[in-house]
Short mmCIF file of C-alpha atoms in Angstrom, two decimals:
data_model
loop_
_atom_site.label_atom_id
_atom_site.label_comp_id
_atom_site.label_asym_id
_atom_site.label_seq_id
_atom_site.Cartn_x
_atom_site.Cartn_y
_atom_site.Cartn_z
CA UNK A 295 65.77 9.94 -78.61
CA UNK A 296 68.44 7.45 -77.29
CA UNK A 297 66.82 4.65 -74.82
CA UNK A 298 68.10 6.30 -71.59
CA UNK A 299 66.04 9.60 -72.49
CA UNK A 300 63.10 7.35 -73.33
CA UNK A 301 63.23 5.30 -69.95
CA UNK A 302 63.28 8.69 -68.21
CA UNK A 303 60.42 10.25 -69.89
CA UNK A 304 57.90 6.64 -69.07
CA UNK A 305 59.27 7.01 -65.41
CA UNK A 306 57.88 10.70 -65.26
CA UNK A 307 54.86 10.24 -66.86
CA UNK A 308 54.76 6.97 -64.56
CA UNK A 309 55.65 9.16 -61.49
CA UNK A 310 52.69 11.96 -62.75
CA UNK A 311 49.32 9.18 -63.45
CA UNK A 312 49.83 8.00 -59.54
CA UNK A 313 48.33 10.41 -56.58
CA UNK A 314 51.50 11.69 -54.29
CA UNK A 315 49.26 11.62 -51.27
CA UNK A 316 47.36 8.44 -50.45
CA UNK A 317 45.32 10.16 -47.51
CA UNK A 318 43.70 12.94 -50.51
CA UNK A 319 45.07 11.81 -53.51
CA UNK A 320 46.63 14.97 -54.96
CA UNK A 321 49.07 14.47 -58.19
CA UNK A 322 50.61 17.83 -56.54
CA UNK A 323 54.62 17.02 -55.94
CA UNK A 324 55.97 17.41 -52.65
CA UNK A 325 59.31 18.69 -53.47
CA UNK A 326 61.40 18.55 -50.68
CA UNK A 327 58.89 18.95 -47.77
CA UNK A 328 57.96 15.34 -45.97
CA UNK A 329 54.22 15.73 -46.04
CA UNK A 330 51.34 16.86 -47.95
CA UNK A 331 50.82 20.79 -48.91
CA UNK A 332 47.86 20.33 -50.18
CA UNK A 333 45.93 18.51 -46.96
CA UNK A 334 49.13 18.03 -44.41
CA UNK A 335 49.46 14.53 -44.29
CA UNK A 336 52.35 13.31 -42.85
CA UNK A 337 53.74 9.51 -43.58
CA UNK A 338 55.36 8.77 -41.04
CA UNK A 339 53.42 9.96 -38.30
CA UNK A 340 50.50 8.43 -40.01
CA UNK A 341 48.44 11.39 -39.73
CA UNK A 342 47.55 14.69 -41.09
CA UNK A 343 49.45 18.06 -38.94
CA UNK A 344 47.83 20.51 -40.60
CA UNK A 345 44.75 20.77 -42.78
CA UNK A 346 43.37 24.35 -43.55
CA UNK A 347 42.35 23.26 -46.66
CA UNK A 348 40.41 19.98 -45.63
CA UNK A 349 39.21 22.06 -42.86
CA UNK A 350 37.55 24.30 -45.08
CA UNK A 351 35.99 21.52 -46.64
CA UNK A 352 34.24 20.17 -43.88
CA UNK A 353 30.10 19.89 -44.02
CA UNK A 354 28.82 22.35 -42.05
CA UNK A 355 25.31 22.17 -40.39
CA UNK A 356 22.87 24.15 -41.25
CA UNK A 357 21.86 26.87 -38.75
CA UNK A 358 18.07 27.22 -36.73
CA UNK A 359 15.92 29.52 -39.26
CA UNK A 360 12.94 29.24 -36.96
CA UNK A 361 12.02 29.18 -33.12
CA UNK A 362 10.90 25.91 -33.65
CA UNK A 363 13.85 24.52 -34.92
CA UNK A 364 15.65 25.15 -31.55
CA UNK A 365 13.53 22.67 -30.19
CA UNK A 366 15.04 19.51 -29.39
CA UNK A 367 13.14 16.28 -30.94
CA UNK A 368 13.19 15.22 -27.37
CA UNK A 369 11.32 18.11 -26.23
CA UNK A 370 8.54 17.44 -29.03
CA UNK A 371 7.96 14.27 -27.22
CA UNK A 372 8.23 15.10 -24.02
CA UNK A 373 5.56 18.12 -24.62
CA UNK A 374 3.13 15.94 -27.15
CA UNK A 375 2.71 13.64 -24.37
CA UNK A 376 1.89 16.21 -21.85
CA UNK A 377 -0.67 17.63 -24.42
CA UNK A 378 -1.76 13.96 -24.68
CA UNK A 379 -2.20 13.59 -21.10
CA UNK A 380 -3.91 16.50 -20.43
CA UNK A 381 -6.61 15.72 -23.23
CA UNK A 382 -6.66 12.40 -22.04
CA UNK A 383 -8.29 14.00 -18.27
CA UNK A 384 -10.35 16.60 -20.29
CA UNK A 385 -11.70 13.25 -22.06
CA UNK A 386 -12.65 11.75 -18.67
CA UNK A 387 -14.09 14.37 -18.09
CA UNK A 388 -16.61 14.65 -20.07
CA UNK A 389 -17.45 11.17 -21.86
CA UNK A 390 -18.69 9.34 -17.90
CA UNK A 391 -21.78 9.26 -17.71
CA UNK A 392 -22.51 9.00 -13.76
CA UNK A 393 -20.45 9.68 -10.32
CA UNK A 394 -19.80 5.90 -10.37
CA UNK A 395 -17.77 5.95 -13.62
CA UNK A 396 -16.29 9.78 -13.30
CA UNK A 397 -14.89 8.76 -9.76
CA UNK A 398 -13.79 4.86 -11.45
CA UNK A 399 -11.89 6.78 -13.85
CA UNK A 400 -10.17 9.30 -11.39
CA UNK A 401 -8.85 6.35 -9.21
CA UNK A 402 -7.89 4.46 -12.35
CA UNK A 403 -5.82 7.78 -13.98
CA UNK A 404 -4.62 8.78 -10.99
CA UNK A 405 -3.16 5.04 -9.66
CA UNK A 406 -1.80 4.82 -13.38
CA UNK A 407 -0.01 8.22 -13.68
CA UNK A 408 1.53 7.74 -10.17
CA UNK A 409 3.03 4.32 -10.85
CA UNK A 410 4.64 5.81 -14.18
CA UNK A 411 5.72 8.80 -11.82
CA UNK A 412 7.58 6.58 -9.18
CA UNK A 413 9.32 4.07 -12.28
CA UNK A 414 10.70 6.97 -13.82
CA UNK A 415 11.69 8.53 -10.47
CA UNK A 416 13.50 5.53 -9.20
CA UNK A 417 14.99 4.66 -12.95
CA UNK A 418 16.42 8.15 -12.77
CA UNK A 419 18.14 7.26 -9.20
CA UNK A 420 19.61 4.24 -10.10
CA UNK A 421 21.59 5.70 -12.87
CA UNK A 422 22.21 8.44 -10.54
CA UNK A 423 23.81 6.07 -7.59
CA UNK A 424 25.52 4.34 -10.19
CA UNK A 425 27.84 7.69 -11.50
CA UNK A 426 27.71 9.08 -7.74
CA UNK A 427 28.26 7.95 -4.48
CA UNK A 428 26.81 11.14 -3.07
CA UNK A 429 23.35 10.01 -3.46
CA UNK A 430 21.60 7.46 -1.24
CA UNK A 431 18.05 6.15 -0.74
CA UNK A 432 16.73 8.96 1.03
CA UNK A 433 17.98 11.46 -1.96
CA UNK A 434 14.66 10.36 -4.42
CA UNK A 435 12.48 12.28 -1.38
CA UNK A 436 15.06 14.75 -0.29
CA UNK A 437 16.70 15.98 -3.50
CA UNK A 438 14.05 14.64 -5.88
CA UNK A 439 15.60 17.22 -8.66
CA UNK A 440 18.85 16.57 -7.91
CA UNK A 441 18.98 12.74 -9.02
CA UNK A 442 17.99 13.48 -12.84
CA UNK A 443 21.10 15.67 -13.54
CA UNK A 444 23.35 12.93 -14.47
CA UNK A 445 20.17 11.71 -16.35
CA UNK A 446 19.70 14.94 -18.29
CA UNK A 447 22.91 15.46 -19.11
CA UNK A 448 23.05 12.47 -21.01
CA UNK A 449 20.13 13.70 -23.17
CA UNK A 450 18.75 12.96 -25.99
CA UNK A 451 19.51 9.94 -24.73
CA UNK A 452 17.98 8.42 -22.15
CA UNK A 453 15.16 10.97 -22.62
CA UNK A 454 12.48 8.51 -22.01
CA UNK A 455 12.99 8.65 -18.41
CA UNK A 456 11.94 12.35 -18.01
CA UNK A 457 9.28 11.63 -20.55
CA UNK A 458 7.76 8.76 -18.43
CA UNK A 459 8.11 10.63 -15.37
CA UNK A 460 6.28 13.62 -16.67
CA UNK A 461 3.79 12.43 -17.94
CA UNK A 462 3.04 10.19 -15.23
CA UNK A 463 2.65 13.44 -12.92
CA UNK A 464 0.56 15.15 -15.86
CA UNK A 465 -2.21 12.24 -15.19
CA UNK A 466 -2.43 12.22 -11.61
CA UNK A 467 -2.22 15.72 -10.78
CA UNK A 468 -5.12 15.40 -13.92
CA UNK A 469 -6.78 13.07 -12.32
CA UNK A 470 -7.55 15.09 -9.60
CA UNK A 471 -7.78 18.91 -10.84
CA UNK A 472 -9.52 18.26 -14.31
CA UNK A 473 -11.38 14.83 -13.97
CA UNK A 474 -12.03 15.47 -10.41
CA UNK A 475 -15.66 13.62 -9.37
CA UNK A 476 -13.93 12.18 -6.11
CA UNK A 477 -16.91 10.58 -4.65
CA UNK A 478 -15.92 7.25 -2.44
CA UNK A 479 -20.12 6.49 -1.52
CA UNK A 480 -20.66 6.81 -5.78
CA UNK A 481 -18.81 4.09 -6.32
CA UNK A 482 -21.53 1.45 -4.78
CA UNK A 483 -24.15 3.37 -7.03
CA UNK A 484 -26.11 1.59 -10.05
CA UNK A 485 -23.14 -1.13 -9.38
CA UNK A 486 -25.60 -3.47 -8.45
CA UNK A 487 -24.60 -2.85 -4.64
CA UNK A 488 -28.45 -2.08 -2.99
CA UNK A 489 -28.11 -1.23 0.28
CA UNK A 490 -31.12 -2.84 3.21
CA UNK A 491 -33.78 -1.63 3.74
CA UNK A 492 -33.88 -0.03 7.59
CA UNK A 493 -34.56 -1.62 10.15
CA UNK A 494 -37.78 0.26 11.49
CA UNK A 495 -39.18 -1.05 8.07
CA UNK A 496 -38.68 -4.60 8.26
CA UNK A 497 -40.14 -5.09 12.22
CA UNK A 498 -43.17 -3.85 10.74
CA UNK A 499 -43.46 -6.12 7.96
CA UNK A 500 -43.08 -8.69 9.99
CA UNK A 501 -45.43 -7.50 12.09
CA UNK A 502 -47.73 -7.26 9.41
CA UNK A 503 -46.98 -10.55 7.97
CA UNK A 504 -47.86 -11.90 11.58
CA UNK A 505 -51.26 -10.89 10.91
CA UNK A 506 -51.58 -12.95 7.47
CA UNK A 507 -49.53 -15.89 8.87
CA UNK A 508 -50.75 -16.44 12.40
CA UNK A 509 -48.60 -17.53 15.39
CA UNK A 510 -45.14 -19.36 14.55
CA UNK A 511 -43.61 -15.86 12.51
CA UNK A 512 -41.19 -15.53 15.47
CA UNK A 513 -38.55 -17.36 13.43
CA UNK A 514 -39.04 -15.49 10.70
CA UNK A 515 -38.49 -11.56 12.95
CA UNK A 516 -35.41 -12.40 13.98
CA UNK A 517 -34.32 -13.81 10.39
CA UNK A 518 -35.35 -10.64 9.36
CA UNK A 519 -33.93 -8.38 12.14
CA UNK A 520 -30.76 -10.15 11.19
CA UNK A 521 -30.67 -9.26 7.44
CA UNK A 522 -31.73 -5.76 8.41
CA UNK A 523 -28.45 -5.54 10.37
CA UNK A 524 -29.44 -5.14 14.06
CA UNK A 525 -32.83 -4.67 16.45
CA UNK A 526 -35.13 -2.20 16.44
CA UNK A 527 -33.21 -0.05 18.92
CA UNK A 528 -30.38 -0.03 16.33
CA UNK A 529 -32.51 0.73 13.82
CA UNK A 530 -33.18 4.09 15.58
CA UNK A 531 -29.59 5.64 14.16
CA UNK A 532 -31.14 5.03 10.65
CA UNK A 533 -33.65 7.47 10.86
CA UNK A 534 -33.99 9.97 8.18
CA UNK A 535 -32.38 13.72 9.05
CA UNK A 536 -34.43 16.59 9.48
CA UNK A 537 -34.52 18.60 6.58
CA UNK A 538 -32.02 21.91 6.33
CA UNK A 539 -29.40 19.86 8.24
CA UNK A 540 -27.68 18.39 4.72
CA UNK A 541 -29.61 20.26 2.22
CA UNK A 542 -31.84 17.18 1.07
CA UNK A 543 -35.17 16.21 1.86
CA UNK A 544 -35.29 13.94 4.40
CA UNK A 545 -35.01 9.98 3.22
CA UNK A 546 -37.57 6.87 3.84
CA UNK A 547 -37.47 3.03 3.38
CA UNK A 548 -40.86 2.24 1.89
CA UNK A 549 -42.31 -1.34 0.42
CA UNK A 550 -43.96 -1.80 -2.28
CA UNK A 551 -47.69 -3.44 -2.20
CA UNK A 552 -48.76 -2.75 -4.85
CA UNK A 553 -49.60 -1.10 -9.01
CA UNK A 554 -51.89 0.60 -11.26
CA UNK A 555 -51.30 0.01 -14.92
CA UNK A 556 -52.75 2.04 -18.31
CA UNK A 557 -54.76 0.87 -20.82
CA UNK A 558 -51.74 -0.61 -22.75
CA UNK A 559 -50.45 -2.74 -19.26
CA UNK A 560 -47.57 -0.63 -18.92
CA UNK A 561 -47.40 0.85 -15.33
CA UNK A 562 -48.82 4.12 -14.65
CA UNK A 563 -48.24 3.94 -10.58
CA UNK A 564 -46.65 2.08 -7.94
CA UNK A 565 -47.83 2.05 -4.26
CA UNK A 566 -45.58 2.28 -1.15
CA UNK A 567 -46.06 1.39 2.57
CA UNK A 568 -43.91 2.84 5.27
CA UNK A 569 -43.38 2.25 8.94
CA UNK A 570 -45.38 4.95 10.93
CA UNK A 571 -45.84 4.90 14.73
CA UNK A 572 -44.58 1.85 14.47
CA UNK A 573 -47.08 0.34 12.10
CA UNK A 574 -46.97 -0.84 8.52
CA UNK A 575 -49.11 1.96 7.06
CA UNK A 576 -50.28 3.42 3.24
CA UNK A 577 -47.64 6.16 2.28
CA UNK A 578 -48.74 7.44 -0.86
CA UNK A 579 -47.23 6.86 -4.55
CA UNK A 580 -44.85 7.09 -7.25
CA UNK A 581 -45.90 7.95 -10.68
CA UNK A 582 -43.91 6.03 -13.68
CA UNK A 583 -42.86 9.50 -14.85
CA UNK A 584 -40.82 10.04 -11.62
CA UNK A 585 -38.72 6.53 -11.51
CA UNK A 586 -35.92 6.12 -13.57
CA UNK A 587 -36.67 3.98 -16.97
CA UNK A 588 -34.39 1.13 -16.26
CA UNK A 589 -35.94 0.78 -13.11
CA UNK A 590 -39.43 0.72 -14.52
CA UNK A 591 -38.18 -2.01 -16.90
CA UNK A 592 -37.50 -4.36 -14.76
CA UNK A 593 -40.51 -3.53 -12.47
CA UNK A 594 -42.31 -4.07 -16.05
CA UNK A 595 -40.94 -7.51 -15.70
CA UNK A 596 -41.14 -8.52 -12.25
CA UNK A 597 -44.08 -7.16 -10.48
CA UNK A 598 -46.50 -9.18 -12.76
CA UNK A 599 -45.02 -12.24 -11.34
CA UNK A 600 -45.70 -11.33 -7.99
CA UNK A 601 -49.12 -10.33 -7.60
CA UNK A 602 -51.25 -11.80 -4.79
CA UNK A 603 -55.09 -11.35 -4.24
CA UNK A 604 -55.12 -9.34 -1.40
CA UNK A 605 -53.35 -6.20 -0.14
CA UNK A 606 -50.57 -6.71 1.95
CA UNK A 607 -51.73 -3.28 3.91
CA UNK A 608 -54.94 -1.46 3.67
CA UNK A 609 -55.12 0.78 0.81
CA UNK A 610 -57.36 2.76 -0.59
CA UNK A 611 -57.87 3.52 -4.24
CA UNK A 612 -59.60 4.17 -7.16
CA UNK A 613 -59.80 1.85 -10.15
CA UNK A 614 -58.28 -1.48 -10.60
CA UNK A 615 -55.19 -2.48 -8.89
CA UNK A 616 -52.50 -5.02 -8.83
CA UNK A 617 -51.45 -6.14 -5.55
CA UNK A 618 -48.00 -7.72 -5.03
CA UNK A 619 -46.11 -10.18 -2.43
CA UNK A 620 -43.79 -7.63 -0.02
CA UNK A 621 -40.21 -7.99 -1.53
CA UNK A 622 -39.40 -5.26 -3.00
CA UNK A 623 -37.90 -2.23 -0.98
CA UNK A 624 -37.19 1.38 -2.49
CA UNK A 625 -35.70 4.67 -0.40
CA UNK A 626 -37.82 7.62 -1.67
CA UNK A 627 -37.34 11.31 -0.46
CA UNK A 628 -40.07 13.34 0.74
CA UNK A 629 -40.26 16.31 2.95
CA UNK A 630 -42.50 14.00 5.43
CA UNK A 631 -45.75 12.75 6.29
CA UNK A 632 -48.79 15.06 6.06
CA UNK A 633 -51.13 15.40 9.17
CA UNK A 634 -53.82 15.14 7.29
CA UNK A 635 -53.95 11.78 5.69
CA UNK A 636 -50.68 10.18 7.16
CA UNK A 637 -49.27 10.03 3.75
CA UNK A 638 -45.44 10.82 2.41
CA UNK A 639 -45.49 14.15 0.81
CA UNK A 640 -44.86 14.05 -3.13
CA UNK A 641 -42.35 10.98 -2.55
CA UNK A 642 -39.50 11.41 -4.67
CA UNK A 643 -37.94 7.89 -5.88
CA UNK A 644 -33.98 7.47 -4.73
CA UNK A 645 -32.57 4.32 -5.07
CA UNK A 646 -33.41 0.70 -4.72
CA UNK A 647 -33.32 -1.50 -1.71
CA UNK A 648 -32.41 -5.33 -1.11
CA UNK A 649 -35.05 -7.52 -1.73
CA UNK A 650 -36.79 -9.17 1.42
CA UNK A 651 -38.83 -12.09 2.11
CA UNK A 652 -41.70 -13.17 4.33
CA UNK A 653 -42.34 -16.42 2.79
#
């Protein structure tokens, strides 16, 4: 083999170990077309003009095999918080303990899922005014549906939006169908918030007190008719309703003068004194079973501390009893007084009352 034959045969096998196409790097020769046969890449245009075979070799996506793969991961979210939202009411529903806290919680869920409601609602406009000059301020009431178009079409992106506004509706529309418990007067309930006692009430401890003090309590009415809210003729509005007009028993302001205890010092009774004709008068009593324990624990507490030696009213009793100052006010219901001793009826305890004072 001369040297020309040999120079030859190293540029062939030179020309065969490089790839003839940099784009796939086939060893394939090109003969005499100007681009690639094997993926269509043509040099000097840089780019490939026909590919049938790279085509085939493209990664294909796997198809849906389940229902639940044609969800969108957006969707997931959007209906998990929905779920979340709704359990969220049924929760509210059923953990509060009293009208107080059940209507609390409706005004709280309801005041949160509206605010998340209008963010997402005016979030959704302002992209919408920014791609459109068809909407304007009005559109978020008049075409409330309308604005999130350019929103959704965006999606999965931008997903959050919908998600926010959803779910903000979920809650208050929750608020108010599941939790429910919509009770504005419950609110001022075991709040500490005691309402006075009436009016009718307090001119006749005074009255009374006028007969343990002497002259010089005329100070002291009108101190009282002022933290009772008005005079006597005012009081007159505050008198209880006859029963069958609400459905309840008719309600009283009573005082409390004073307690019977058991053997152990724990109280057994509590006595009451209610205006009648005018006139501080006995009105019967409320047995420790019938008022509510926390009520009785701090009566445990505080009645000791104000007994006095003698009845503020004229009571009678059997068996020792513990007379105490006139402060403390409770609103019992009973279906009225009896004609036969001028008593309450099986007084039924209510609420408590503001404390007064005669002092």
């Amino acid at each position: 083999m001369n040297s020309q034959q040999h120079q030859l045969l190293e540029g062939s096998q030179a020309t065969h170990s490089q790839p003839t196409c940099s784009e796939c790097g086939t060893h394939e020769p090109w003969g005499l077309s100007s681009w690639c046969p094997k993926c269509g890449y043509y040099p000097a245009l840089g780019k490939c003009v026909g590919q049938p075979d790279l085509q085939a070799g493209v990664e294909q996506k796997p198809q849906p095999q389940t229902i639940w793969e044609l969800i969108p991961e957006w969707a997931w979210v959007l209906g998990l918080g929905v779920i979340g939202s709704i359990g969220l009411s049924i929760a509210g529903r059923f953990l509060t303990q009293n009208p107080a806290e059940l209507c609390l919680w409706t005004l709280t869920q309801a005041s949160a899922g509206a605010l998340m409601f209008l963010i997402g609602q005016f979030i959704a406009y302002l992209y919408a005014v920014s791609k459109s000059a068809e909407f304007g301020i009005l559109s978020i009431v008049l075409n409330p549906f309308k604005i999130w178009r350019p929103t959704i079409s965006r999606f999965p992106e931008g997903a959050w939006k919908l998600d926010m506004a959803v779910w903000g509706l979920t809650l208050t529309v929750g608020a108010f169908a599941i939790v429910g418990g919509f009770e504005f007067d419950s609110l001022f309930d075991d709040w500490g918030v005691r309402k006075t006692a009436n009016v009718n009430l307090v001119s006749t401890i005074v009255d009374q007190a006028k007969q343990h003090e002497g002259d010089g309590a005329e100070n002291l009415e009108d101190a009282l008719n002022d933290f009772a809210g008005g005079t006597e003729e005012a009081g007159k509005e505050m008198l209880p309703e006859e029963e069958g007009t609400t459905g309840k028993l008719p309600e009283f302001d009573c005082l409390l003068v004073g307690y019977t205890t058991l053997s152990d010092g724990r109280i057994d009774t509590v006595l009451l004194a209610s205006s009648f004709n005018k006139k501080l008068t006995y009105a019967g009593k409320l047995n420790a079973t019938d008022i509510p324990a926390d009520v009785l624990e701090e009566w445990q507490q505080r009645l000791p501390r104000l007994e006095q030696f003698a009845p503020f009213v004229k009571v009678k009793t059997k068996g020792p009893t513990t007379w105490i100052k006139p402060k403390i006010t409770v609103n019992v219901a009973s279906k009225g007084w009896a004609e036969t001793d001028q008593q309450l009826i099986k007084p039924q305890f209510v609420s408590l009352l503001q404390e007064i004072s005669v002092d």
